[in-house]
């Protein structure tokens, strides 16, 4: 019996080490499972749990044969299910743990009732089934969520078409920043169109997020793309956008927006600001706001004032850069809670090409906010070439 016990110890010890190595293979990210890497603290805790489990098996072999620690093996499939999306991982762990009970049964002789070992085995198998089902459920939900996000992002990408790099003597660039993975679909919108009346720009922000915000943005952009081509007066274009939003009034939505018109023949540009943040113009290294003389309401709220939108002309000369943006930029905060000073940072930047400048702004913004934003952000930069 002593010889059998010594042989069983050696075999069980090798089995425990082999089993721990197989289970750890998937957790450290070297295995085939496509799952997020565990955070460092979680990984250390799981490794510690594996070590305790192996220690319990070794202690069971070396201890009095009239006692057993075999019920602790039920934790094996639970540990294996952490950090994997492959159902076979907790299933294999559960089966391996069940097999470990066999040599423990042989070592205990008649000291431990057979019912105890049978209960341990059934418990391990039951927990294995639960953990395997949980892994399958999580993997299925993640795939469904990924598909939903992919469809929403594809819809948003189709809606927010990249503006032309060159348009009637203007060079343009745009950047869109999502606040977080779970909020990639937002309500920020932009457009740049070549029209018979020159280049017309639009940047706006829909109240809210998600698919409802995309639907609202689609209405605004569709109306703008049609009205900008046929209406000579930019204020009339804004009025048509307001009317389109007013038809959606039962949903109590509104959109802040700024419309810009830049004539192809040269001369000053014009602006209609519908409750949006003022555009910035950088001229000879100085940055100024294009403010409205009289604040005007967002789209869908014009009837509250009983008036109409008004145009405002402003200087936009050759070599100047115009920046339109949403509040996700200016409301970004640093560790001290201070808002991002866009005007000051823009004046200090050296890039002149719109694309390179926006890359510099985005990098500076993310560094300022600690790597992530609290709201979606859109930036449209336009440089007048002649």
XYZ file of C-alpha atoms in Angstrom:
386
model
C 0.000 0.000 0.000
C 2.902 2.379 0.767
C 4.305 1.706 -2.693
C 0.909 2.415 -4.270
C 0.599 5.617 -2.263
C 4.079 6.823 -3.301
C 3.377 6.010 -6.948
C 0.037 7.783 -6.778
C 1.685 10.836 -5.223
C 4.192 11.088 -8.053
C 1.545 10.572 -10.738
C -0.943 12.936 -9.130
C 1.720 15.591 -8.630
C 2.728 15.396 -12.308
C -0.965 15.422 -13.293
C -1.623 18.519 -11.178
C 1.347 20.395 -12.624
C 0.435 19.377 -16.174
C -3.187 20.422 -15.649
C -2.188 23.788 -14.147
C 0.140 24.460 -17.083
C -2.586 23.666 -19.620
C -5.074 25.961 -17.901
C -2.558 28.791 -17.505
C -1.708 28.567 -21.216
C -4.975 30.218 -22.163
C -4.903 32.804 -19.401
C -1.591 34.410 -20.298
C -2.775 35.079 -23.810
C -0.601 32.516 -25.608
C -3.477 30.179 -26.407
C -5.891 30.332 -29.289
C -8.770 31.844 -27.338
C -9.682 35.323 -28.546
C -10.468 37.036 -25.260
C -9.388 40.325 -23.683
C -6.147 40.072 -21.731
C -6.726 39.961 -18.005
C -5.722 43.047 -16.010
C -2.511 42.546 -14.083
C -4.193 42.342 -10.666
C -6.826 39.882 -11.906
C -4.137 37.728 -13.526
C -2.141 37.606 -10.293
C -5.226 36.644 -8.292
C -6.057 33.829 -10.726
C -2.478 32.522 -10.577
C -2.646 32.617 -6.772
C -5.907 30.666 -6.893
C -4.286 28.030 -9.127
C -1.383 27.752 -6.696
C -3.750 27.268 -3.769
C -5.661 24.635 -5.698
C -2.514 22.660 -6.484
C -1.410 23.056 -2.853
C -4.746 21.628 -1.705
C -4.330 18.575 -3.946
C -0.791 17.976 -2.697
C -1.923 18.413 0.914
C -4.723 15.918 0.332
C -2.218 13.333 -0.923
C 0.158 13.909 1.959
C -2.465 14.122 4.723
C -4.349 11.578 6.774
C -6.154 9.140 4.431
C -9.271 9.469 6.585
C -9.849 13.050 5.324
C -10.058 14.561 1.848
C -9.948 17.993 0.251
C -11.405 16.799 -3.044
C -14.414 19.210 -2.972
C -11.989 22.088 -3.608
C -11.496 20.710 -7.143
C -14.855 22.245 -8.054
C -13.032 25.586 -8.333
C -10.954 24.335 -11.285
C -13.523 24.976 -14.061
C -14.397 28.330 -12.487
C -10.773 29.457 -12.674
C -10.376 28.087 -16.193
C -13.445 30.019 -17.376
C -11.873 33.333 -16.375
C -10.218 35.091 -19.295
C -11.336 32.744 -22.083
C -14.109 32.617 -24.658
C -13.508 28.964 -25.596
C -16.026 26.563 -24.086
C -13.584 23.673 -24.208
C -11.272 25.331 -21.669
C -13.512 25.076 -18.572
C -14.838 21.765 -19.912
C -11.320 20.304 -20.088
C -10.495 21.712 -16.654
C -13.593 20.118 -15.150
C -12.861 16.740 -16.678
C -9.229 16.896 -15.518
C -10.352 17.795 -12.004
C -12.777 14.858 -12.008
C -9.955 12.510 -12.976
C -7.835 13.813 -10.094
C -10.498 12.509 -7.701
C -9.745 8.916 -8.796
C -6.216 8.686 -7.282
C -7.454 10.551 -4.204
C -10.079 7.847 -3.818
C -7.401 5.128 -4.100
C -5.186 6.831 -1.509
C -7.943 7.259 1.037
C -8.587 3.509 1.183
C -11.673 3.099 3.355
C -11.014 6.123 5.532
C -13.285 8.430 3.541
C -16.760 7.240 2.598
C -17.266 6.605 -1.096
C -20.264 8.941 -1.036
C -17.963 11.880 -0.265
C -15.860 11.278 -3.368
C -18.935 10.712 -5.500
C -20.402 13.979 -4.223
C -17.152 15.772 -5.052
C -17.150 14.324 -8.556
C -20.757 15.282 -9.198
C -20.114 18.766 -7.832
C -17.133 19.240 -10.144
C -19.161 18.083 -13.148
C -22.100 20.324 -12.258
C -19.864 23.379 -11.825
C -18.115 22.480 -15.090
C -21.427 22.519 -16.960
C -22.364 25.864 -15.418
C -18.992 27.481 -16.235
C -19.001 26.122 -19.782
C -22.524 27.451 -20.361
C -21.465 30.820 -18.935
C -18.493 31.055 -21.304
C -20.710 30.164 -24.274
C -23.279 32.771 -23.221
C -20.678 35.541 -22.774
C -19.016 34.747 -26.100
C -22.383 34.765 -27.887
C -23.413 38.088 -26.333
C -20.067 39.640 -27.233
C -20.434 38.541 -30.853
C -23.963 39.974 -31.000
C -22.786 43.256 -29.475
C -19.883 43.447 -31.911
C -22.214 42.873 -34.855
C -24.618 45.565 -33.614
C -21.785 48.044 -33.191
C -20.413 47.189 -36.618
C -23.792 47.860 -38.239
C -24.202 51.141 -36.348
C -20.680 52.275 -37.204
C -21.206 51.357 -40.857
C -24.410 53.411 -40.873
C -22.617 56.351 -39.290
C -19.681 56.067 -41.714
C -22.121 56.097 -44.631
C -23.911 59.094 -43.153
C -20.762 61.076 -42.339
C -18.949 60.936 -45.635
C -15.345 62.177 -45.690
C -15.268 65.702 -47.132
C -13.262 66.367 -50.295
C -9.653 67.233 -49.519
C -9.806 70.139 -51.995
C -12.938 72.121 -52.769
C -13.068 75.447 -54.703
C -9.765 76.770 -53.449
C -10.158 75.283 -49.952
C -8.271 72.441 -48.338
C -10.325 70.527 -45.767
C -9.872 67.780 -43.184
C -12.084 66.237 -40.536
C -11.566 64.133 -37.424
C -14.214 62.302 -35.384
C -13.430 61.030 -31.889
C -15.649 58.576 -30.056
C -15.894 59.057 -26.310
C -15.800 55.293 -25.521
C -16.224 51.857 -27.072
C -19.757 51.623 -25.809
C -20.581 55.052 -27.263
C -19.051 54.957 -30.691
C -22.316 56.006 -32.282
C -22.949 59.633 -31.451
C -24.843 62.649 -32.684
C -22.036 64.858 -33.982
C -22.315 65.650 -37.689
C -20.384 67.485 -40.373
C -20.463 68.170 -44.100
C -18.566 70.110 -46.766
C -20.223 70.677 -50.146
C -19.283 72.398 -53.381
C -22.392 74.316 -54.502
C -23.250 76.932 -57.144
C -22.873 79.498 -54.352
C -19.419 78.386 -53.237
C -18.358 75.890 -50.591
C -20.783 75.357 -47.759
C -19.826 73.772 -44.458
C -21.873 72.368 -41.624
C -20.941 71.126 -38.163
C -23.604 70.194 -35.633
C -24.362 68.282 -32.472
C -27.598 66.379 -31.873
C -28.904 66.182 -28.339
C -28.500 62.557 -27.318
C -26.650 59.518 -28.622
C -27.217 56.175 -30.257
C -29.372 55.242 -33.211
C -31.966 57.953 -32.478
C -29.230 60.579 -32.738
C -28.055 59.081 -36.027
C -31.608 59.261 -37.388
C -31.823 62.925 -36.439
C -28.402 63.625 -37.936
C -29.511 61.902 -41.143
C -32.500 64.240 -41.431
C -30.358 67.319 -40.865
C -27.652 66.250 -43.302
C -30.167 65.192 -45.955
C -31.931 68.544 -45.771
C -28.640 70.449 -45.808
C -27.301 68.552 -48.816
C -30.434 69.420 -50.787
C -31.048 72.970 -49.563
C -27.406 74.074 -49.835
C -27.495 73.355 -53.589
C -30.609 75.418 -54.369
C -30.856 78.210 -51.804
C -28.682 81.249 -52.421
C -29.219 82.631 -48.907
C -27.430 80.694 -46.186
C -29.979 81.905 -43.624
C -32.741 80.300 -45.697
C -30.789 77.039 -45.644
C -30.714 77.258 -41.853
C -34.452 77.971 -41.821
C -35.104 74.825 -43.842
C -33.016 72.804 -41.408
C -35.080 74.209 -38.549
C -38.315 73.324 -40.365
C -37.082 69.773 -40.935
C -36.295 69.430 -37.248
C -39.615 70.980 -36.277
C -41.416 68.149 -38.035
C -39.691 65.817 -35.555
C -40.902 67.893 -32.594
C -42.852 65.071 -30.878
C -39.467 63.623 -29.995
C -38.410 66.907 -28.371
C -35.026 66.921 -30.061
C -32.865 69.828 -31.115
C -29.554 70.310 -32.865
C -26.927 72.971 -32.380
C -25.267 73.785 -35.698
C -23.070 76.305 -37.465
C -23.274 76.895 -41.211
C -20.449 78.505 -43.190
C -20.458 79.756 -46.766
C -17.189 80.506 -48.584
C -17.569 82.073 -52.061
C -15.373 80.581 -54.770
C -14.655 84.047 -56.217
C -13.003 85.272 -53.032
C -14.150 87.818 -50.501
C -15.474 87.416 -46.991
C -17.145 84.246 -45.783
C -20.532 84.150 -44.090
C -21.880 82.306 -41.079
C -25.207 81.347 -39.568
C -24.809 80.083 -36.005
C -27.738 78.077 -34.635
C -26.854 77.912 -30.967
C -23.484 76.276 -31.633
C -19.968 77.028 -30.413
C -18.314 79.906 -32.316
C -15.871 78.897 -35.074
C -12.219 79.854 -34.732
C -10.118 81.615 -37.367
C -6.323 81.535 -37.194
C -4.737 84.457 -39.030
C -1.002 85.192 -38.809
C -0.720 83.078 -35.663
C -3.618 84.797 -33.877
C -6.837 82.930 -33.130
C -10.162 84.774 -32.935
C -13.739 83.637 -32.440
C -16.377 84.287 -35.081
C -19.124 85.293 -32.700
C -22.742 86.074 -33.569
C -23.922 89.620 -32.775
C -27.184 88.186 -31.462
C -27.377 84.624 -30.068
C -29.730 82.483 -32.120
C -31.488 79.266 -31.062
C -30.653 75.702 -32.057
C -32.508 73.984 -34.869
C -36.122 73.108 -33.958
C -36.304 75.958 -31.416
C -36.521 78.953 -33.773
C -40.281 79.281 -33.307
C -39.710 80.049 -29.627
C -38.107 83.363 -30.620
C -40.580 84.081 -33.422
C -37.787 85.260 -35.703
C -35.484 84.096 -38.466
C -31.842 83.196 -38.720
C -29.344 85.857 -39.798
C -26.093 85.757 -41.726
C -22.905 87.345 -40.519
C -19.928 88.083 -42.800
C -16.394 87.649 -41.505
C -12.886 87.914 -42.885
C -11.429 84.665 -44.192
C -8.335 85.431 -46.248
C -5.804 83.415 -48.160
C -3.689 81.328 -45.774
C -6.235 81.592 -42.949
C -7.457 78.467 -41.200
C -11.036 78.020 -40.043
C -11.843 75.456 -37.344
C -15.348 74.160 -36.612
C -15.808 71.817 -33.641
C -18.298 70.344 -31.192
C -18.457 70.621 -27.416
C -16.725 67.286 -26.939
C -13.506 69.214 -27.603
C -13.965 72.244 -25.369
C -15.597 70.297 -22.530
C -12.718 67.840 -22.175
C -11.147 68.212 -18.735
C -7.718 67.559 -17.308
C -6.944 65.955 -13.954
C -7.630 69.265 -12.187
C -11.049 69.614 -13.833
C -10.039 72.468 -16.146
C -11.598 72.664 -19.613
C -9.444 72.237 -22.697
C -8.311 75.733 -23.862
C -8.771 75.183 -27.597
C -8.064 78.769 -28.694
C -4.799 78.984 -26.748
C -3.581 75.575 -27.898
C -4.519 76.266 -31.518
C -2.565 79.525 -31.535
C 0.556 77.714 -30.299
C 0.451 74.956 -32.919
C 2.779 75.177 -35.895
C 1.061 72.959 -38.470
C -0.634 74.716 -41.370
C -2.096 71.830 -43.396
C -5.603 70.999 -42.072
C -4.977 67.256 -41.764
C -1.675 67.616 -39.932
C -3.108 70.337 -37.714
C -6.076 68.204 -36.676
C -3.757 65.313 -35.903
C -1.832 67.662 -33.631
C -5.032 68.918 -31.988
C -6.328 65.377 -31.409
C -3.038 64.206 -29.884
C -2.902 67.252 -27.615
C -6.564 66.893 -26.650
C -6.245 63.239 -25.681
C -3.078 63.897 -23.716
C -4.832 66.746 -21.895
C -7.876 64.606 -21.059
C -5.875 61.600 -19.907
C -6.444 59.460 -22.984
C -10.252 59.479 -23.204
C -13.085 61.941 -23.710
C -16.381 62.245 -21.865
C -18.279 63.076 -25.069
C -17.911 62.526 -28.791
C -15.972 65.217 -30.633
C -15.901 66.332 -34.262
C -13.451 68.799 -35.804
C -13.559 70.266 -39.310
C -10.582 72.369 -40.419
C -10.568 74.454 -43.609
C -7.624 76.386 -45.051
C -8.121 78.988 -47.765
C -5.560 78.420 -50.512
C -6.481 81.360 -52.768
